[in-house]
mmCIF file of C-alpha atoms and ligand atoms in Angstrom:
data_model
loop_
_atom_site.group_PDB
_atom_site.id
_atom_site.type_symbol
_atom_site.label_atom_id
_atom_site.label_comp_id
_atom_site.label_asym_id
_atom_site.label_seq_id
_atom_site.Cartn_x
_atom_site.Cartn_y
_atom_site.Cartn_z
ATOM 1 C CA UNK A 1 -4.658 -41.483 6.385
ATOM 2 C CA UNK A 2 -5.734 -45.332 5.419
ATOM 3 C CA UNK A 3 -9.744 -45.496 5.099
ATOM 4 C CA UNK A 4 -9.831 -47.241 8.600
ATOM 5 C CA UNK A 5 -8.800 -44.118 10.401
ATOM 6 C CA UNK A 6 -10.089 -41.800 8.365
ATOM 7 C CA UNK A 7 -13.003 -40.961 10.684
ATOM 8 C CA UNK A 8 -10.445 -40.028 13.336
ATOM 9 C CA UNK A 9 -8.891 -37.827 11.110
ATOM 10 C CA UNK A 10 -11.845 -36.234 10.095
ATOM 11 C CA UNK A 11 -12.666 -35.962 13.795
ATOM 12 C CA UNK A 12 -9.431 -33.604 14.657
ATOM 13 C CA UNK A 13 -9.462 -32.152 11.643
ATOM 14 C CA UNK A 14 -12.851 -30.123 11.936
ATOM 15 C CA UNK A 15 -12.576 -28.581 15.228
ATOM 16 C CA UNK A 16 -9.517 -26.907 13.575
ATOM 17 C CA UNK A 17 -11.689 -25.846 10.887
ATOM 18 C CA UNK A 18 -14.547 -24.268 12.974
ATOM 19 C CA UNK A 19 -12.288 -22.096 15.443
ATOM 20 C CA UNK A 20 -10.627 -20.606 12.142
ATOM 21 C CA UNK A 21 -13.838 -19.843 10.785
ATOM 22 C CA UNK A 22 -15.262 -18.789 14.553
ATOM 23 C CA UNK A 23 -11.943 -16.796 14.752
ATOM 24 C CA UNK A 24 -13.120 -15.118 11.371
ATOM 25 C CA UNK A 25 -16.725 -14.325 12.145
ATOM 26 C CA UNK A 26 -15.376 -12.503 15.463
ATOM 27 C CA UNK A 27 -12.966 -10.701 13.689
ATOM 28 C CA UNK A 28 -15.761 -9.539 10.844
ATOM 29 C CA UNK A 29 -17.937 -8.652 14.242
ATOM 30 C CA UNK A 30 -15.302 -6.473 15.251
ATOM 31 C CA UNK A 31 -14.335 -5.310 11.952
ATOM 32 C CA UNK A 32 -18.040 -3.881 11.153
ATOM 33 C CA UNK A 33 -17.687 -1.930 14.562
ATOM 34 C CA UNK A 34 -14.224 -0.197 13.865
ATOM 35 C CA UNK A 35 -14.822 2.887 11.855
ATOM 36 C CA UNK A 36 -17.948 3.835 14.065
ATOM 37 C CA UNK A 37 -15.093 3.399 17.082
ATOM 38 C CA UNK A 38 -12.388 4.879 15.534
ATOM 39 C CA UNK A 39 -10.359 2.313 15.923
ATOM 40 C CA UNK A 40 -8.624 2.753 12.645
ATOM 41 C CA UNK A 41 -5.407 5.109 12.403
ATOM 42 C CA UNK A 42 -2.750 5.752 9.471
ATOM 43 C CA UNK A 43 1.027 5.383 9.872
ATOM 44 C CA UNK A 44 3.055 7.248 7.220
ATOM 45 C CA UNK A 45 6.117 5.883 5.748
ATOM 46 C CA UNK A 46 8.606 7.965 3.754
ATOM 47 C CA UNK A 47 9.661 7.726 -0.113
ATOM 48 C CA UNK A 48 12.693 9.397 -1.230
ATOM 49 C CA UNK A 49 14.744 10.519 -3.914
ATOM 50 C CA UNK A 50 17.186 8.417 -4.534
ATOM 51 C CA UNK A 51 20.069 10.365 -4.823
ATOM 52 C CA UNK A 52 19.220 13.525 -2.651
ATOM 53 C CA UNK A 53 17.138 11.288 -0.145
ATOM 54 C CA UNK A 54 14.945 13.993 0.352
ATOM 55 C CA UNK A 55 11.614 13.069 1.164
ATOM 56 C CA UNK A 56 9.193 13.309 -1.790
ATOM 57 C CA UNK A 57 6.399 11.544 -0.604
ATOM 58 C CA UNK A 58 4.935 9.559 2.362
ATOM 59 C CA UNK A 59 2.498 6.564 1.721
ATOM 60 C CA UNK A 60 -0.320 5.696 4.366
ATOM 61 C CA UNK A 61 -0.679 3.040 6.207
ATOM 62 C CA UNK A 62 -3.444 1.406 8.063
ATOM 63 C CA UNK A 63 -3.649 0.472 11.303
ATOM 64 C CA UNK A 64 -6.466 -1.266 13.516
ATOM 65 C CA UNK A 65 -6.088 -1.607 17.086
ATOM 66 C CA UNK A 66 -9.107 -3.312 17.804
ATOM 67 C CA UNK A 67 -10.653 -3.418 20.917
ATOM 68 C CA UNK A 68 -11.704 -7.428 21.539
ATOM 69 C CA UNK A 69 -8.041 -8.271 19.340
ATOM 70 C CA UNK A 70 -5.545 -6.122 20.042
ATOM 71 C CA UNK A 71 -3.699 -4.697 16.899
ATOM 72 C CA UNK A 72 -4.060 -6.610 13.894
ATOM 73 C CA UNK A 73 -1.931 -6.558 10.716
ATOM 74 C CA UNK A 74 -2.991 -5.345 7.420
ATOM 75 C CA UNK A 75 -2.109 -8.458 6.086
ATOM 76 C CA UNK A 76 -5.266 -9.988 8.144
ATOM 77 C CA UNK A 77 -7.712 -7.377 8.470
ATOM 78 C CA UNK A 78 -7.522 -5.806 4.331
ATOM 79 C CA UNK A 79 -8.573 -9.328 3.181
ATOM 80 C CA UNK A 80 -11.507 -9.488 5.439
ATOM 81 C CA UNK A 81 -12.239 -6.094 4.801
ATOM 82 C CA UNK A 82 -12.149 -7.053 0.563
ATOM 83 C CA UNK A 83 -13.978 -9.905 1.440
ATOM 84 C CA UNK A 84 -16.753 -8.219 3.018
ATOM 85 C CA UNK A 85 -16.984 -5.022 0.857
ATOM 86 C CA UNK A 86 -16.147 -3.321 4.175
ATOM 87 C CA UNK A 87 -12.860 -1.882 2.680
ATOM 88 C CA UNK A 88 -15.035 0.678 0.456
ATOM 89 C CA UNK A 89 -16.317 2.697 3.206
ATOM 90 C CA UNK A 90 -12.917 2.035 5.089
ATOM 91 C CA UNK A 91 -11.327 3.255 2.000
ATOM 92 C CA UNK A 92 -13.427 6.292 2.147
ATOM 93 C CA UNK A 93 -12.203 7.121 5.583
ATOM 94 C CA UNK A 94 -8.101 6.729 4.576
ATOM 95 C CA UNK A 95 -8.391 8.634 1.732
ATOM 96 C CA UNK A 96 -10.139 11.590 3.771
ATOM 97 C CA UNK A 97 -7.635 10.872 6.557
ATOM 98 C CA UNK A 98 -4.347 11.124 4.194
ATOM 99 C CA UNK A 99 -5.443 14.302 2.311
ATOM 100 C CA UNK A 100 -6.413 15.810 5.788
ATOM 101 C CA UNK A 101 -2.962 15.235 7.291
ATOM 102 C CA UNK A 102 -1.293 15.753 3.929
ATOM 103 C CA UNK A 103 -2.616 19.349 3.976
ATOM 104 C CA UNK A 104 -0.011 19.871 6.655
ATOM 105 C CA UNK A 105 3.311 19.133 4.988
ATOM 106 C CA UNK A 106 5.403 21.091 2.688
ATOM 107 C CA UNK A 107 3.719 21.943 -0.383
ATOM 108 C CA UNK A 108 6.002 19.430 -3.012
ATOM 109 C CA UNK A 109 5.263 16.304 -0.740
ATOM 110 C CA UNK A 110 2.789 13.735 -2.345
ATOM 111 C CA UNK A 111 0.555 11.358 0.175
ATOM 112 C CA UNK A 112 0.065 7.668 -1.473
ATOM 113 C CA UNK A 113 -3.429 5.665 -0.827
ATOM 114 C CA UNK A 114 -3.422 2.244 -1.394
ATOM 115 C CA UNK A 115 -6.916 1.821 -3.076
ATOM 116 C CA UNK A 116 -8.317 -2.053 -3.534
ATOM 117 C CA UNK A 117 -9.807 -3.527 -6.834
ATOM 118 C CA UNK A 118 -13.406 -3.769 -4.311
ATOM 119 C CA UNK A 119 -13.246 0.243 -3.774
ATOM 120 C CA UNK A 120 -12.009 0.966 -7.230
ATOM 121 C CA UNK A 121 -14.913 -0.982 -8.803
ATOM 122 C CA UNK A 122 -17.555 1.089 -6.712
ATOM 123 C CA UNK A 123 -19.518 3.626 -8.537
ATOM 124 C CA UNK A 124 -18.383 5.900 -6.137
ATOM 125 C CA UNK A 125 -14.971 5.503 -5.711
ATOM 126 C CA UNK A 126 -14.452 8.603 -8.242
ATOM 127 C CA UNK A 127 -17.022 10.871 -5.972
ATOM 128 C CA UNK A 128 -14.883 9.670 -2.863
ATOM 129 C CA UNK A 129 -11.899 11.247 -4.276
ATOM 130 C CA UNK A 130 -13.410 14.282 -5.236
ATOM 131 C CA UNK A 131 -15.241 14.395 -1.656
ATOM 132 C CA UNK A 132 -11.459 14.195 0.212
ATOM 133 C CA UNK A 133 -9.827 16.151 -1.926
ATOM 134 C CA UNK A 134 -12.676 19.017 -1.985
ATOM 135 C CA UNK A 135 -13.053 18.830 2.073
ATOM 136 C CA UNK A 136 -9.269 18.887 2.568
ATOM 137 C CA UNK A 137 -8.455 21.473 0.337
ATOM 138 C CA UNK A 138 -5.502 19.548 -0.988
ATOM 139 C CA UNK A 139 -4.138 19.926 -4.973
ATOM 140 C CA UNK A 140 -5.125 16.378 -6.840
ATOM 141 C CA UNK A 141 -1.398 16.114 -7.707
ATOM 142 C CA UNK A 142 -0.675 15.925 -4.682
ATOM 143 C CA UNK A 143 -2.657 12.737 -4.227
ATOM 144 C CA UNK A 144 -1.109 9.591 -5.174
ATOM 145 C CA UNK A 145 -3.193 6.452 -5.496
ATOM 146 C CA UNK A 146 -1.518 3.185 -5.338
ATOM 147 C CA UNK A 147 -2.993 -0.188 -6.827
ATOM 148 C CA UNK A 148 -1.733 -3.316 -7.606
ATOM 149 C CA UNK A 149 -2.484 -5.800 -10.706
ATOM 150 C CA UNK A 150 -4.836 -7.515 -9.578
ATOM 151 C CA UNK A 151 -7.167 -4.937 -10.157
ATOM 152 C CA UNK A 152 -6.915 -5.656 -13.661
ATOM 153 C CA UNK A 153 -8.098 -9.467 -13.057
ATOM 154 C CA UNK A 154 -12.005 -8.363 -12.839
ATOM 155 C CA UNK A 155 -13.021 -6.062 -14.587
ATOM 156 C CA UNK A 156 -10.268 -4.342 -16.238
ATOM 157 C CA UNK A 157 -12.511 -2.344 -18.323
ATOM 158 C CA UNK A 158 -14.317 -0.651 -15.346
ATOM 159 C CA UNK A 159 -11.016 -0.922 -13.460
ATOM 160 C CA UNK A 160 -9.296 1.418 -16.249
ATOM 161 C CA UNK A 161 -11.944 3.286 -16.692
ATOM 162 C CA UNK A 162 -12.097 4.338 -12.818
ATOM 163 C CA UNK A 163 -8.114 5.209 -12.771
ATOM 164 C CA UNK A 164 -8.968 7.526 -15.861
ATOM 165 C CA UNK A 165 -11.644 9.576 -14.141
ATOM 166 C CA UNK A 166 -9.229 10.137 -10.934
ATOM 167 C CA UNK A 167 -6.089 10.741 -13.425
ATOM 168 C CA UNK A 168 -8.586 13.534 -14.839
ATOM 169 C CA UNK A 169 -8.856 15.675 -11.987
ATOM 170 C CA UNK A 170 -4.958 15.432 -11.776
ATOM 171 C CA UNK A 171 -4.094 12.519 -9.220
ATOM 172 C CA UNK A 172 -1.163 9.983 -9.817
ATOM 173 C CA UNK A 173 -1.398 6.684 -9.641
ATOM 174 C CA UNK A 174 1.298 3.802 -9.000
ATOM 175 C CA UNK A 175 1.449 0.148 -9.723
ATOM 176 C CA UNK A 176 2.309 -1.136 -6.724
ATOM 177 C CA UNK A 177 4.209 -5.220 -5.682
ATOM 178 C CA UNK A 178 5.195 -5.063 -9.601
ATOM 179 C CA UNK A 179 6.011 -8.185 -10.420
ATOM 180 C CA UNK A 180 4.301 -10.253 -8.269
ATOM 181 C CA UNK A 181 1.147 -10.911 -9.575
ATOM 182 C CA UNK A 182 -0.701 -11.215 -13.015
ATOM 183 C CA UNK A 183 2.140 -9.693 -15.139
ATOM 184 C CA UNK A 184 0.129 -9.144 -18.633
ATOM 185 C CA UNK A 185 2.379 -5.470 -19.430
ATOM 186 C CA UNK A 186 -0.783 -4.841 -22.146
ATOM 187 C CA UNK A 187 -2.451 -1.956 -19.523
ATOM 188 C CA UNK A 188 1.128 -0.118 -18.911
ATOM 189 C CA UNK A 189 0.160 0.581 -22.766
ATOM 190 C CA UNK A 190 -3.159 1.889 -21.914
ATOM 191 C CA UNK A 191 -2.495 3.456 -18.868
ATOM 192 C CA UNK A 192 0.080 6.670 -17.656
ATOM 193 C CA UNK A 193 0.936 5.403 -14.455
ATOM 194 C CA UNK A 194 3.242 7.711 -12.710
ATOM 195 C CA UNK A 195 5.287 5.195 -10.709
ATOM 196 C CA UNK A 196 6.001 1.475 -10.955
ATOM 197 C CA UNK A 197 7.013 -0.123 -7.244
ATOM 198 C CA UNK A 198 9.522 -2.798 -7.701
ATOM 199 C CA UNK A 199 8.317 -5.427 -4.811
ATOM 200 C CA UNK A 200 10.474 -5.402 -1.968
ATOM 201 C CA UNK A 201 11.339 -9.903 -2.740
ATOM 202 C CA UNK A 202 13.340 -8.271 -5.873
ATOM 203 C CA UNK A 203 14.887 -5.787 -4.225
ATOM 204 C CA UNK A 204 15.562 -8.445 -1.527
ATOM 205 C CA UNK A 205 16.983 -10.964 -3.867
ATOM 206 C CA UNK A 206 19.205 -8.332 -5.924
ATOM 207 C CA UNK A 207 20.961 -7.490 -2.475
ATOM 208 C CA UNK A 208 21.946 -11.192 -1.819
ATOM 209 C CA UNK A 209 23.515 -12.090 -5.605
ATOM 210 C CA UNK A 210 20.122 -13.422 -6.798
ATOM 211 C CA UNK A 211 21.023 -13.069 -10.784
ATOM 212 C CA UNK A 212 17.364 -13.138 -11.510
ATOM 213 C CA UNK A 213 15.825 -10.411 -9.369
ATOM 214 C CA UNK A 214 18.649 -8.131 -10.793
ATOM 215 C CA UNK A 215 18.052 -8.655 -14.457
ATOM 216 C CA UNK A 216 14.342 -8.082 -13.829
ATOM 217 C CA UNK A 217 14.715 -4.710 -11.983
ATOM 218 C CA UNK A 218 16.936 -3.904 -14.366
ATOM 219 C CA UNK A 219 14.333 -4.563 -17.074
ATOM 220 C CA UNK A 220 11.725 -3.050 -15.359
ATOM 221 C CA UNK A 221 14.081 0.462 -14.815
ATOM 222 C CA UNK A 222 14.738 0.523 -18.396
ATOM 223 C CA UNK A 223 11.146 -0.145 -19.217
ATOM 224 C CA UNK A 224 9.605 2.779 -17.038
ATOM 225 C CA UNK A 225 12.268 5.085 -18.377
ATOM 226 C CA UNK A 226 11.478 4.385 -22.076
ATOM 227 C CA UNK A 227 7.495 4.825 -20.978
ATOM 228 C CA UNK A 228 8.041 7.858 -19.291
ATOM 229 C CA UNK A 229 7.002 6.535 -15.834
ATOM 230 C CA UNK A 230 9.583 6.573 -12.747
ATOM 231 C CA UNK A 231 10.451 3.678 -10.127
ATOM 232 C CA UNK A 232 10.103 3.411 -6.497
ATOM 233 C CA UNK A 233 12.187 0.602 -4.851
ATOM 234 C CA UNK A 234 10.071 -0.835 -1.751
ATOM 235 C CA UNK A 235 11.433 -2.340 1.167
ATOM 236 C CA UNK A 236 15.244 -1.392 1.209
ATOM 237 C CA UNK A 237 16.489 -2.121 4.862
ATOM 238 C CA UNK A 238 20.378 -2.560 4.676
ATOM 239 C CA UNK A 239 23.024 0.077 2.988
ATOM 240 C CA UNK A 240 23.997 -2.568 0.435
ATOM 241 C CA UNK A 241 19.983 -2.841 -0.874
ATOM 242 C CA UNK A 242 19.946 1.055 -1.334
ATOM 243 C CA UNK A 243 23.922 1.016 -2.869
ATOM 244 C CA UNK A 244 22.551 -1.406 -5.210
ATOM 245 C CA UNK A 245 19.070 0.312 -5.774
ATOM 246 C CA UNK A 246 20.670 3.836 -6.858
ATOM 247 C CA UNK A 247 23.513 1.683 -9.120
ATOM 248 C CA UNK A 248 20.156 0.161 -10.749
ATOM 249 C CA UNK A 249 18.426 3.368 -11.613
ATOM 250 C CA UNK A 250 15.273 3.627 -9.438
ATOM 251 C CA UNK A 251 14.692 6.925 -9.009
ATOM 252 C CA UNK A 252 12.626 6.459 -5.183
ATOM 253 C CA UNK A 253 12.932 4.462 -2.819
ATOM 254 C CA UNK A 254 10.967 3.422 0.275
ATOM 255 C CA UNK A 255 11.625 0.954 3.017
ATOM 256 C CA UNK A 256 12.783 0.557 6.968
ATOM 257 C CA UNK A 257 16.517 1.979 5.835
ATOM 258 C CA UNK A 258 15.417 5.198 5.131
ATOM 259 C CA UNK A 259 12.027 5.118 7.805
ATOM 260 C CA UNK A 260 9.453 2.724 9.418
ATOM 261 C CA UNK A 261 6.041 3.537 9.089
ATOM 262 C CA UNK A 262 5.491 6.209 11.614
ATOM 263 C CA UNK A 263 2.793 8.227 13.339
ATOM 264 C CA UNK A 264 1.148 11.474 11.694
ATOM 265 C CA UNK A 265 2.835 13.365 14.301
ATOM 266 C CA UNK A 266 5.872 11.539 13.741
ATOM 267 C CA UNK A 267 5.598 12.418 10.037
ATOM 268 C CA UNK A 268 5.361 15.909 10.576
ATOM 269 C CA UNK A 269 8.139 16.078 13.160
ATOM 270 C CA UNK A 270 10.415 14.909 10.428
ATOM 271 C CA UNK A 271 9.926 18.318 8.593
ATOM 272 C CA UNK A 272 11.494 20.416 11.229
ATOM 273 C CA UNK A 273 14.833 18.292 10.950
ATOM 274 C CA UNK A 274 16.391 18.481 7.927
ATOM 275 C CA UNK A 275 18.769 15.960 8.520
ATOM 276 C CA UNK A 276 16.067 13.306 9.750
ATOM 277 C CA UNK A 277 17.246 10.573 6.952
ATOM 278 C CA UNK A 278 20.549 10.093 8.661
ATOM 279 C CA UNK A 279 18.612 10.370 12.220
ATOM 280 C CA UNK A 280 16.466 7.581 11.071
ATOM 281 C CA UNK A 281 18.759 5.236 9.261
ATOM 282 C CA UNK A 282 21.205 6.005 12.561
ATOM 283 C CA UNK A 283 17.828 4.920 15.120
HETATM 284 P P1 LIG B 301 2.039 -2.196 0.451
HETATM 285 O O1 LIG B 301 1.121 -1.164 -0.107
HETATM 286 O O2 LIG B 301 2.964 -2.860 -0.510
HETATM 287 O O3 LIG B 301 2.838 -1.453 1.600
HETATM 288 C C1 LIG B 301 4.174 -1.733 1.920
HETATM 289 C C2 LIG B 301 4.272 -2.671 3.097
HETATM 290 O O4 LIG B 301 5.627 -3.005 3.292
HETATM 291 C C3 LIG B 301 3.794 -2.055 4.410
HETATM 292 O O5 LIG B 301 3.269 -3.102 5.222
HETATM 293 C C4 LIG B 301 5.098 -1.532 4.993
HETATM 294 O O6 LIG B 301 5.063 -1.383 6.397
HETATM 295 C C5 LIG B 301 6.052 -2.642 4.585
HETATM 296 N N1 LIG B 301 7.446 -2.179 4.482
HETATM 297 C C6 LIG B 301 7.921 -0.969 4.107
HETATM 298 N N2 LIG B 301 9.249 -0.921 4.112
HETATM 299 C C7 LIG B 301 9.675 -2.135 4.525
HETATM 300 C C8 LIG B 301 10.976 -2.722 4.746
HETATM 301 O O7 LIG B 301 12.036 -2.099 4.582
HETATM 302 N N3 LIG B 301 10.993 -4.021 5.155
HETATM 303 C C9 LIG B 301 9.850 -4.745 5.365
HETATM 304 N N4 LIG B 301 9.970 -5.986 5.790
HETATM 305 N N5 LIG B 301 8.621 -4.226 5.158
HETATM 306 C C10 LIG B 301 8.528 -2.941 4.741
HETATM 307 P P2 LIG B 301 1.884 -2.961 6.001
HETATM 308 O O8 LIG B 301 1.752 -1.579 6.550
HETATM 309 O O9 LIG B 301 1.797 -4.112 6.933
HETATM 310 O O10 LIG B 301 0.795 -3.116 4.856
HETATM 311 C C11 LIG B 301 0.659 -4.307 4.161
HETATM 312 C C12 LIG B 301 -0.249 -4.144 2.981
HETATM 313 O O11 LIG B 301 -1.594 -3.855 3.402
HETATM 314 C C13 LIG B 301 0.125 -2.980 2.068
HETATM 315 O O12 LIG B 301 1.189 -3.349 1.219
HETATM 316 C C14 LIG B 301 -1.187 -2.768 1.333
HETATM 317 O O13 LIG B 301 -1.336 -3.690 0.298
HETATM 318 C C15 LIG B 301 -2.204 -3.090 2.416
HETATM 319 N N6 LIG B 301 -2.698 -1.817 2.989
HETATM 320 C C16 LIG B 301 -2.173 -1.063 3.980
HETATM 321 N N7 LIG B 301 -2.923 0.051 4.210
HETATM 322 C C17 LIG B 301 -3.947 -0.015 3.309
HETATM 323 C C18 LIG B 301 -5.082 0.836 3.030
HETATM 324 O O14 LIG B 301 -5.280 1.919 3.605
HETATM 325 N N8 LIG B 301 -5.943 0.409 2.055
HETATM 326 C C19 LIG B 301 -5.745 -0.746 1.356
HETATM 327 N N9 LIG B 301 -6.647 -1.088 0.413
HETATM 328 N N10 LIG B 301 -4.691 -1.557 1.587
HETATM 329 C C20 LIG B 301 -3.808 -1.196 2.546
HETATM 330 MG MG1 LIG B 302 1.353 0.400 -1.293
HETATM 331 MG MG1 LIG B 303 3.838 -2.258 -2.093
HETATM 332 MG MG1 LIG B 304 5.234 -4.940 -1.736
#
């Protein structure tokens, strides 16, 4: 790092640099090319009551096996997709997708779309909603819409003002990763969400003695109750996280304990078997 070899530095460093960004620019390429390919496909995972661990919703998942890459994770491809305003008509296509398929399970189980502050802050994200719900046939409350804080970074005006118009024709929407991002609690004054999601690192951290991430779910349980919204536990895995979760007070929970994401077909299958919980948690 002295000035002398600087230049060398700068000389390995770069390379590095250019096959990210090549690595990026293929991966947009491909990305452009995936709806019109149908590429894309949605896993379902399911949410359950806490105490009767019957399944009360299922939220859906996106998947991209891409032809030049292989499958990609989420965590890759949604950036990209933000990035590039590609996620809006993507977005389009889930929430079509999810109210389609949704139209095939028992009447009191809600689907949950994870919506992005880059769809939500299209003019037509409220028109896209209408559009799947109209072409599916499915009841709005039947549609849950999930979206993080960060929404609320941009243009939380026009952000709010979006979730009102879908929360008019009778959807529900859910705050999802609570507590990891910009934590200003002024819109869960403004705004009836339905459902806060307790991120699956405090759920994580109650489970191994963590003092912290227990008084904070505990604070956020109490604070739901006394708003009128409910809680939904994400990512319980072990017996002891879902002990713990029901001794807390969340009223759902979600994660690989109770069932993976899973195919549409998968989904449905779990319908016929009434005892699929167990199955799943035994698997
Ligand atoms: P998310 O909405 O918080 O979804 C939960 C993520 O946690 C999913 O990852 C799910 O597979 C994973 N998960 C669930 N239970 C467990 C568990 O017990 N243990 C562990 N380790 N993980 C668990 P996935 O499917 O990779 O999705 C990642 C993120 O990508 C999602 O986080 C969401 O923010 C985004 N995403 C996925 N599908 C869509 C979509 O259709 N639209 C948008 N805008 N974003 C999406
Ligand atoms: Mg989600
Ligand atoms: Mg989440
Ligand atoms: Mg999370």
């Amino acid at each position: 790092r002295s000035k002398d070899g600087g230049g060398n530095a700068h000389y390995t460093y770069e390379p590095a640099l250019h096959a990210h960004a090549e690595e990026r620019r293929q991966l947009e390429f491909s990305l452009r090319a995936a709806l019109q390919r149908e590429e894309f496909t949605l896993n379902y995972q399911p949410v359950v009551d806490a105490h009767s661990e019957g399944v009360l919703s299922f939220e859906a998942l996106l998947r991209w096996n891409s032809k030049e890459h292989g499958f990609v994770s989420p965590a890759k491809f949604i950036p990209l997709a933000e990035d590039t305003r590609l996620i809006v008509p993507i977005g389009e296509w889930v929430l079509k997708e999810a109210c389609r398929e949704a139209m095939n399970w028992p009447e009191h189980v809600r689907v949950a779309v994870n919506v992005s502050g880059e769809q939500l802050l299209d003019h037509n994200f409220a028109p896209s909603v209408v559009a799947a719900l109209t072409q599916s046939g499915l009841s709005a409350s039947r549609l849950e819409l999930e979206v993080t804080e960060s929404i609320f970074l941009r243009d939380a005006t026009l952000a709010r003002s979006a979730l009102e118009q879908v929360m008019a024709l009778g959807c529900k929407i859910a705050l999802d990763d609570f507590g990891t991002g910009y934590s200003s609690l002024g819109y869960l004054r403004k705004l009836r969400f339905s459902t806060i999601k307790v991120d699956r690192s405090f759920v994580q951290g109650a489970a191994t003695g963590n003092a912290e991430s227990l008084a904070i779910i505990r604070a956020v349980v109490a604070m739901a109750d006394s708003l009128d919204m409910s809680t939904t536990a994400e990512g319980a895995e072990t017996e002891k996280e879902v002990e713990m979760i029901r001794q807390l007070g969340c009223r759902k929970i979600q994660g690989y304990y109770f069932g993976r994401p899973m195919s549409a077909r998968d989904a449905l299958g779990l319908f016929r078997n009434r005892s699929f919980v167990h199955d799943q948690s035994a698997a």
